[in-house]
Amino acid sequence: MSAHALYLGLISGTSVDGIDAAIVRFDDDDGACRATLRFGCTYPWDAALRARLVALGQQAAALTLDDLGELDTRIADGFADAARRALADAGLAASEISAIGSHGQTLRHRPQGRAGDGVDGFTLQLGDPSRIAERTGITTVADFRRRDVAAGGHGAPLLPGLHAALLHAPGEDRAVLNLGGIGNLTLLPGDGGAVRGFDTGPANGLMDAWCLRHTGAAFDRDGALAAQGRPDAALLERLRAEPWFSLPPPKSSGRDQFHLDWVEAALRGGETPADVQATLLALSVTTIADALRASQPATARLIACGGGVHNGALMRALADALPGVVVESSAAHGLDPDYVEAMGFAWLARRTLLGLPGNLPTVTGAAGPRVLGGIYPA
């Protein structure tokens, strides 16, 4: 396999705000990973399908087996369409892409099962990779999380290996923060110690859902709704009392845990939408800051990526909550914050095709390194 190759990463995250496509060139002749974003774009979901996926994420509906099969197909078609559009927009042919790395759309993520039922954990992503390979003519690698879960891990986060390859700096303790629907941290100690990582809880997901419900907008642009309110200290403490926050790593979560029904259960009535939004922003900030201080207190630099980077209120609040820490976008390091995660699934696809492990057991808690995903030839 060529050391200079193009891969296409696809992901739709917990916010279901679109399908991110990243075409990535990898160059590693000297053994070091160098990844260059050749093209990146976010393609919209069909509106009705997105509404269905959001509702499922909020536990607002059940699925029949026919529903499940139909969704698997429709999600795959959305991913295939995004891949084909990305190629057209980048001026590339399918034959120039070594493989697609498709994350799929997570419907449920319960790596430790449901409390008290005695059943092993699972994670479920839809988007039939055979269909993606058929419709694009490109070998597709998918289903990255379940092998790690089968090995006793959380199946998440999966990108700390890429973060370490691209953003580690000897002599400086760094952390990488993905501000997606759920927040997750990668800890990169400057002394060469083990890379660690874990989910921190809600990042944008709850704010997006609350904003959609009360304004009709899919997200709170630059924190405008939150800025109209004030954090409700009592509500914040009720939310922060969620036992999940005090669990030690490895830990992961998703929209099926942190959803609007969970927020509604903590309300006492009379709260304004703006005050709740301000409180949800404070929840994201305080839980991220607490987790970072507890896990790597000497962090000098926090490098943020994901959609939350564009929320100025969120970024300013993080900087205020972490005095002495440089809080900056991954753009400062040459990585477009909107496409780091999609780049990660291009990277994972390449690892799989090379027969290399994609997980870090120090992050996920798996029994050992594992080659992730399945390969679906074109």
GROMACS .gro file of C-alpha atoms in nm, residues 23-370:
model
  348
   23ILE     CA    1  -1.063   1.365   0.193
   24VAL     CA    2  -0.725   1.317   0.356
   25ARG     CA    3  -0.378   1.260   0.215
   26PHE     CA    4  -0.148   1.053   0.434
   27ASP     CA    5   0.229   1.074   0.402
   28ASP     CA    6   0.438   0.862   0.635
   29ASP     CA    7   0.757   0.760   0.458
   30ASP     CA    8   0.961   0.834   0.770
   31GLY     CA    9   0.730   0.642   1.004
   32ALA     CA   10   0.557   0.954   1.134
   33CYS     CA   11   0.194   1.015   1.049
   34ARG     CA   12   0.130   1.329   0.848
   35ALA     CA   13  -0.228   1.394   0.749
   36THR     CA   14  -0.330   1.674   0.515
   37LEU     CA   15  -0.692   1.768   0.459
   38ARG     CA   16  -0.733   1.776   0.083
   39PHE     CA   17  -1.105   1.863   0.096
   40GLY     CA   18  -1.372   1.895   0.363
   41CYS     CA   19  -1.742   1.972   0.352
   42THR     CA   20  -2.057   1.906   0.555
   43TYR     CA   21  -2.356   1.781   0.359
   44PRO     CA   22  -2.710   1.815   0.496
   45TRP     CA   23  -2.934   1.529   0.590
   46ASP     CA   24  -3.275   1.494   0.434
   47ALA     CA   25  -3.484   1.704   0.675
   48ALA     CA   26  -3.739   1.432   0.753
   49LEU     CA   27  -3.469   1.172   0.810
   50ARG     CA   28  -3.275   1.407   1.038
   51ALA     CA   29  -3.589   1.475   1.242
   52ARG     CA   30  -3.638   1.101   1.282
   53LEU     CA   31  -3.280   1.046   1.393
   54VAL     CA   32  -3.299   1.332   1.644
   55ALA     CA   33  -3.623   1.190   1.786
   56LEU     CA   34  -3.465   0.847   1.823
   57GLY     CA   35  -3.168   1.000   1.998
   58GLN     CA   36  -3.404   1.164   2.245
   59GLN     CA   37  -3.566   0.824   2.314
   60ALA     CA   38  -3.891   0.965   2.179
   61ALA     CA   39  -3.977   0.670   1.954
   62ALA     CA   40  -3.939   0.295   1.920
   63LEU     CA   41  -3.833   0.102   1.610
   64THR     CA   42  -3.982  -0.201   1.443
   65LEU     CA   43  -3.751  -0.439   1.260
   66ASP     CA   44  -3.877  -0.296   0.931
   67ASP     CA   45  -3.799   0.055   1.057
   68LEU     CA   46  -3.448  -0.055   1.152
   69GLY     CA   47  -3.379  -0.205   0.812
   70GLU     CA   48  -3.517   0.100   0.632
   71LEU     CA   49  -3.309   0.338   0.843
   72ASP     CA   50  -2.994   0.134   0.780
   73THR     CA   51  -3.053   0.174   0.407
   74ARG     CA   52  -3.152   0.541   0.413
   75ILE     CA   53  -2.853   0.637   0.631
   76ALA     CA   54  -2.620   0.448   0.398
   77ASP     CA   55  -2.766   0.633   0.101
   78GLY     CA   56  -2.706   0.963   0.279
   79PHE     CA   57  -2.342   0.868   0.341
   80ALA     CA   58  -2.294   0.744  -0.015
   81ASP     CA   59  -2.443   1.065  -0.155
   82ALA     CA   60  -2.211   1.271   0.067
   83ALA     CA   61  -1.909   1.074  -0.054
   84ARG     CA   62  -2.004   1.117  -0.419
   85ARG     CA   63  -2.068   1.488  -0.375
   86ALA     CA   64  -1.735   1.531  -0.196
   87LEU     CA   65  -1.552   1.365  -0.484
   88ALA     CA   66  -1.731   1.583  -0.738
   89ASP     CA   67  -1.668   1.900  -0.538
   90ALA     CA   68  -1.300   1.809  -0.494
   91GLY     CA   69  -1.256   1.722  -0.860
   92LEU     CA   70  -1.151   1.365  -0.785
   93ALA     CA   71  -1.246   1.028  -0.927
   94ALA     CA   72  -1.350   0.732  -0.713
   95SER     CA   73  -1.043   0.546  -0.842
   96GLU     CA   74  -0.819   0.800  -0.666
   97ILE     CA   75  -0.954   0.710  -0.320
   98SER     CA   76  -0.796   0.411  -0.145
   99ALA     CA   77  -1.093   0.357   0.086
  100ILE     CA   78  -1.383   0.521   0.266
  101GLY     CA   79  -1.389   0.514   0.646
  102SER     CA   80  -1.756   0.538   0.748
  103HIS     CA   81  -1.853   0.587   1.109
  104GLY     CA   82  -2.226   0.556   1.046
  105GLN     CA   83  -2.496   0.710   1.263
  106THR     CA   84  -2.507   0.604   1.627
  107LEU     CA   85  -2.854   0.508   1.746
  108ARG     CA   86  -2.754   0.367   2.084
  109HIS     CA   87  -2.429   0.355   2.276
  110ARG     CA   88  -2.443   0.146   2.592
  111PRO     CA   89  -2.102  -0.018   2.620
  112GLN     CA   90  -2.171  -0.130   2.976
  113GLY     CA   91  -2.528  -0.241   2.912
  114ARG     CA   92  -2.827  -0.119   3.108
  115ALA     CA   93  -2.792  -0.109   3.483
  116GLY     CA   94  -2.926  -0.418   3.652
  117ASP     CA   95  -3.022  -0.623   3.346
  118GLY     CA   96  -2.708  -0.841   3.347
  119VAL     CA   97  -2.665  -0.808   2.971
  120ASP     CA   98  -2.331  -0.717   2.817
  121GLY     CA   99  -2.290  -0.377   2.659
  122PHE     CA  100  -2.334  -0.282   2.298
  123THR     CA  101  -2.299   0.004   2.054
  124LEU     CA  102  -2.512   0.042   1.742
  125GLN     CA  103  -2.426   0.245   1.434
  126LEU     CA  104  -2.639   0.229   1.119
  127GLY     CA  105  -2.546   0.294   0.755
  128ASP     CA  106  -2.501  -0.029   0.558
  129PRO     CA  107  -2.136  -0.026   0.442
  130SER     CA  108  -2.207  -0.277   0.164
  131ARG     CA  109  -2.448  -0.027   0.015
  132ILE     CA  110  -2.193   0.256   0.045
  133ALA     CA  111  -1.931   0.047  -0.133
  134GLU     CA  112  -2.179  -0.049  -0.404
  135ARG     CA  113  -2.299   0.305  -0.467
  136THR     CA  114  -1.956   0.469  -0.461
  137GLY     CA  115  -1.739   0.200  -0.615
  138ILE     CA  116  -1.491   0.251  -0.330
  139THR     CA  117  -1.379  -0.006  -0.072
  140THR     CA  118  -1.550   0.089   0.253
  141VAL     CA  119  -1.431   0.025   0.608
  142ALA     CA  120  -1.697   0.057   0.879
  143ASP     CA  121  -1.826  -0.069   1.214
  144PHE     CA  122  -1.524   0.058   1.405
  145ARG     CA  123  -1.661   0.059   1.758
  146ARG     CA  124  -1.798  -0.288   1.818
  147ARG     CA  125  -1.467  -0.477   1.819
  148ASP     CA  126  -1.340  -0.261   2.101
  149VAL     CA  127  -1.665  -0.315   2.294
  150ALA     CA  128  -1.634  -0.691   2.234
  151ALA     CA  129  -1.287  -0.668   2.392
  152GLY     CA  130  -1.435  -0.511   2.704
  153GLY     CA  131  -1.383  -0.150   2.604
  154HIS     CA  132  -1.614   0.144   2.560
  155GLY     CA  133  -1.566   0.173   2.185
  156ALA     CA  134  -1.499   0.543   2.242
  157PRO     CA  135  -1.326   0.776   2.209
  158LEU     CA  136  -1.144   0.639   1.905
  159LEU     CA  137  -0.952   0.946   1.789
  160PRO     CA  138  -0.690   0.990   2.064
  161GLY     CA  139  -0.443   0.791   1.852
  162LEU     CA  140  -0.474   1.043   1.570
  163HIS     CA  141  -0.458   1.334   1.816
  164ALA     CA  142  -0.137   1.191   1.958
  165ALA     CA  143   0.014   1.145   1.612
  166LEU     CA  144  -0.064   1.498   1.500
  167LEU     CA  145  -0.068   1.716   1.813
  168HIS     CA  146   0.168   1.573   2.076
  169ALA     CA  147   0.448   1.810   2.181
  170PRO     CA  148   0.739   1.690   2.396
  171GLY     CA  149   0.774   1.895   2.711
  172GLU     CA  150   0.421   2.037   2.712
  173ASP     CA  151   0.117   1.874   2.867
  174ARG     CA  152  -0.162   1.915   2.613
  175ALA     CA  153  -0.523   1.811   2.584
  176VAL     CA  154  -0.742   1.788   2.276
  177LEU     CA  155  -1.110   1.861   2.326
  178ASN     CA  156  -1.369   1.748   2.074
  179LEU     CA  157  -1.675   1.971   2.110
  180GLY     CA  158  -1.935   1.762   1.932
  181GLY     CA  159  -2.274   1.664   2.066
  182ILE     CA  160  -2.078   1.493   2.343
  183GLY     CA  161  -1.745   1.631   2.465
  184ASN     CA  162  -1.437   1.415   2.486
  185LEU     CA  163  -1.082   1.478   2.597
  186THR     CA  164  -0.752   1.335   2.479
  187LEU     CA  165  -0.467   1.382   2.727
  188LEU     CA  166  -0.120   1.414   2.574
  189PRO     CA  167   0.143   1.428   2.850
  190GLY     CA  168   0.461   1.607   2.751
  191ASP     CA  169   0.683   1.350   2.920
  192GLY     CA  170   0.581   1.076   2.678
  193GLY     CA  171   0.351   0.902   2.924
  194ALA     CA  172   0.048   0.703   2.818
  195VAL     CA  173  -0.216   0.880   2.609
  196ARG     CA  174  -0.551   0.882   2.786
  197GLY     CA  175  -0.895   0.997   2.688
  198PHE     CA  176  -1.263   0.981   2.780
  199ASP     CA  177  -1.600   1.145   2.727
  200THR     CA  178  -1.679   1.438   2.955
  201GLY     CA  179  -2.057   1.452   2.898
  202PRO     CA  180  -2.266   1.703   2.703
  203ALA     CA  181  -2.093   1.954   2.479
  204ASN     CA  182  -2.328   2.086   2.210
  205GLY     CA  183  -2.596   1.816   2.206
  206LEU     CA  184  -2.822   1.941   2.483
  207MET     CA  185  -2.781   2.305   2.380
  208ASP     CA  186  -2.867   2.219   2.020
  209ALA     CA  187  -3.176   2.021   2.118
  210TRP     CA  188  -3.300   2.289   2.360
  211CYS     CA  189  -3.241   2.563   2.102
  212LEU     CA  190  -3.429   2.366   1.835
  213ARG     CA  191  -3.725   2.311   2.064
  214HIS     CA  192  -3.757   2.675   2.171
  215THR     CA  193  -3.642   2.872   1.867
  216GLY     CA  194  -3.665   2.634   1.571
  217ALA     CA  195  -3.293   2.687   1.500
  218ALA     CA  196  -3.074   2.375   1.485
  219PHE     CA  197  -2.807   2.531   1.707
  220ASP     CA  198  -2.743   2.838   1.921
  221ARG     CA  199  -2.535   3.053   1.688
  222ASP     CA  200  -2.243   3.201   1.885
  223GLY     CA  201  -2.432   3.134   2.208
  224ALA     CA  202  -2.687   3.410   2.137
  225LEU     CA  203  -2.975   3.241   2.322
  226ALA     CA  204  -2.752   3.156   2.619
  227ALA     CA  205  -2.635   3.519   2.630
  228GLN     CA  206  -2.994   3.633   2.681
  229GLY     CA  207  -3.018   3.435   3.004
  230ARG     CA  208  -2.827   3.366   3.323
  231PRO     CA  209  -2.717   3.027   3.457
  232ASP     CA  210  -2.955   2.890   3.718
  233ALA     CA  211  -2.721   2.780   3.996
  234ALA     CA  212  -2.969   2.540   4.155
  235LEU     CA  213  -3.055   2.377   3.822
  236LEU     CA  214  -2.687   2.348   3.737
  237GLU     CA  215  -2.618   2.165   4.061
  238ARG     CA  216  -2.908   1.924   4.000
  239LEU     CA  217  -2.770   1.845   3.656
  240ARG     CA  218  -2.414   1.809   3.785
  241ALA     CA  219  -2.540   1.561   4.046
  242GLU     CA  220  -2.584   1.303   3.767
  243PRO     CA  221  -2.379   1.001   3.891
  244TRP     CA  222  -2.221   0.949   3.547
  245PHE     CA  223  -2.005   1.260   3.595
  246SER     CA  224  -1.830   1.108   3.896
  247LEU     CA  225  -1.744   0.780   3.721
  248PRO     CA  226  -1.372   0.728   3.663
  249PRO     CA  227  -1.238   0.672   3.312
  250PRO     CA  228  -1.271   0.479   3.091
  251LYS     CA  229  -1.612   0.629   3.027
  252SER     CA  230  -1.827   0.719   2.731
  253SER     CA  231  -2.177   0.843   2.672
  254GLY     CA  232  -2.420   0.959   2.406
  255ARG     CA  233  -2.745   1.132   2.322
  256ASP     CA  234  -2.943   0.836   2.456
  257GLN     CA  235  -2.817   0.928   2.806
  258PHE     CA  236  -2.800   1.307   2.792
  259HIS     CA  237  -3.126   1.407   2.625
  260LEU     CA  238  -3.404   1.659   2.684
  261ASP     CA  239  -3.610   1.424   2.900
  262TRP     CA  240  -3.308   1.417   3.134
  263VAL     CA  241  -3.305   1.798   3.141
  264GLU     CA  242  -3.682   1.823   3.188
  265ALA     CA  243  -3.664   1.595   3.491
  266ALA     CA  244  -3.440   1.852   3.664
  267LEU     CA  245  -3.661   2.154   3.593
  268ARG     CA  246  -3.885   2.294   3.864
  269GLY     CA  247  -4.108   2.513   3.647
  270GLY     CA  248  -4.080   2.881   3.568
  271GLU     CA  249  -3.733   2.865   3.413
  272THR     CA  250  -3.702   3.072   3.096
  273PRO     CA  251  -3.565   2.907   2.780
  274ALA     CA  252  -3.270   3.149   2.781
  275ASP     CA  253  -3.181   3.071   3.143
  276VAL     CA  254  -3.193   2.698   3.075
  277GLN     CA  255  -2.971   2.746   2.770
  278ALA     CA  256  -2.722   2.946   2.974
  279THR     CA  257  -2.728   2.670   3.235
  280LEU     CA  258  -2.666   2.400   2.974
  281LEU     CA  259  -2.367   2.597   2.845
  282ALA     CA  260  -2.237   2.622   3.202
  283LEU     CA  261  -2.290   2.248   3.246
  284SER     CA  262  -2.073   2.173   2.942
  285VAL     CA  263  -1.802   2.412   3.056
  286THR     CA  264  -1.786   2.308   3.421
  287THR     CA  265  -1.787   1.934   3.353
  288ILE     CA  266  -1.512   1.970   3.090
  289ALA     CA  267  -1.302   2.193   3.315
  290ASP     CA  268  -1.350   1.968   3.618
  291ALA     CA  269  -1.253   1.660   3.418
  292LEU     CA  270  -0.939   1.824   3.281
  293ARG     CA  271  -0.823   1.953   3.619
  294ALA     CA  272  -0.881   1.613   3.779
  295SER     CA  273  -0.711   1.408   3.508
  296GLN     CA  274  -0.419   1.627   3.394
  297PRO     CA  275  -0.383   1.928   3.624
  298ALA     CA  276  -0.063   2.055   3.460
  299THR     CA  277  -0.225   2.098   3.118
  300ALA     CA  278  -0.073   2.401   2.948
  301ARG     CA  279  -0.272   2.397   2.623
  302LEU     CA  280  -0.626   2.287   2.537
  303ILE     CA  281  -0.675   2.239   2.163
  304ALA     CA  282  -1.042   2.237   2.065
  305CYS     CA  283  -1.209   2.098   1.756
  306GLY     CA  284  -1.564   2.017   1.651
  307GLY     CA  285  -1.864   2.238   1.593
  308GLY     CA  286  -1.849   2.395   1.938
  309VAL     CA  287  -1.534   2.585   1.838
  310HIS     CA  288  -1.762   2.825   1.648
  311ASN     CA  289  -1.963   2.905   1.962
  312GLY     CA  290  -1.773   3.210   2.088
  313ALA     CA  291  -1.959   3.213   2.419
  314LEU     CA  292  -1.863   2.851   2.484
  315MET     CA  293  -1.496   2.905   2.398
  316ARG     CA  294  -1.473   3.220   2.612
  317ALA     CA  295  -1.636   3.042   2.905
  318LEU     CA  296  -1.389   2.754   2.874
  319ALA     CA  297  -1.097   2.996   2.879
  320ASP     CA  298  -1.241   3.171   3.186
  321ALA     CA  299  -1.288   2.836   3.362
  322LEU     CA  300  -0.928   2.730   3.294
  323PRO     CA  301  -0.700   3.018   3.394
  324GLY     CA  302  -0.340   2.957   3.296
  325VAL     CA  303  -0.439   2.720   3.015
  326VAL     CA  304  -0.414   2.832   2.652
  327VAL     CA  305  -0.753   2.751   2.497
  328GLU     CA  306  -0.737   2.756   2.118
  329SER     CA  307  -0.884   2.605   1.805
  330SER     CA  308  -0.709   2.321   1.626
  331ALA     CA  309  -0.688   2.568   1.337
  332ALA     CA  310  -0.386   2.714   1.519
  333HIS     CA  311  -0.214   2.383   1.443
  334GLY     CA  312  -0.321   2.358   1.080
  335LEU     CA  313  -0.620   2.131   1.143
  336ASP     CA  314  -0.965   2.252   1.037
  337PRO     CA  315  -1.175   2.203   1.353
  338ASP     CA  316  -1.483   2.107   1.152
  339TYR     CA  317  -1.319   1.803   0.995
  340VAL     CA  318  -1.079   1.657   1.252
  341GLU     CA  319  -1.330   1.386   1.343
  342ALA     CA  320  -1.399   1.291   0.980
  343MET     CA  321  -1.022   1.288   0.922
  344GLY     CA  322  -1.004   1.043   1.211
  345PHE     CA  323  -1.225   0.790   1.037
  346ALA     CA  324  -1.015   0.818   0.721
  347TRP     CA  325  -0.715   0.746   0.946
  348LEU     CA  326  -0.892   0.450   1.110
  349ALA     CA  327  -0.982   0.304   0.769
  350ARG     CA  328  -0.617   0.319   0.671
  351ARG     CA  329  -0.512   0.154   0.997
  352THR     CA  330  -0.757  -0.128   0.935
  353LEU     CA  331  -0.636  -0.190   0.580
  354LEU     CA  332  -0.276  -0.194   0.705
  355GLY     CA  333  -0.370  -0.448   0.975
  356LEU     CA  334  -0.286  -0.200   1.253
  357PRO     CA  335  -0.486  -0.147   1.573
  358GLY     CA  336  -0.707   0.161   1.587
  359ASN     CA  337  -0.793   0.168   1.957
  360LEU     CA  338  -0.587   0.268   2.258
  361PRO     CA  339  -0.663   0.041   2.556
  362THR     CA  340  -0.549   0.318   2.794
  363VAL     CA  341  -0.841   0.520   2.656
  364THR     CA  342  -1.123   0.271   2.596
  365GLY     CA  343  -1.042   0.011   2.861
  366ALA     CA  344  -1.032  -0.273   2.607
  367ALA     CA  345  -0.834  -0.588   2.687
  368GLY     CA  346  -0.573  -0.491   2.429
  369PRO     CA  347  -0.506  -0.327   2.093
  370ARG     CA  348  -0.745  -0.438   1.823
   0.00000   0.00000   0.00000
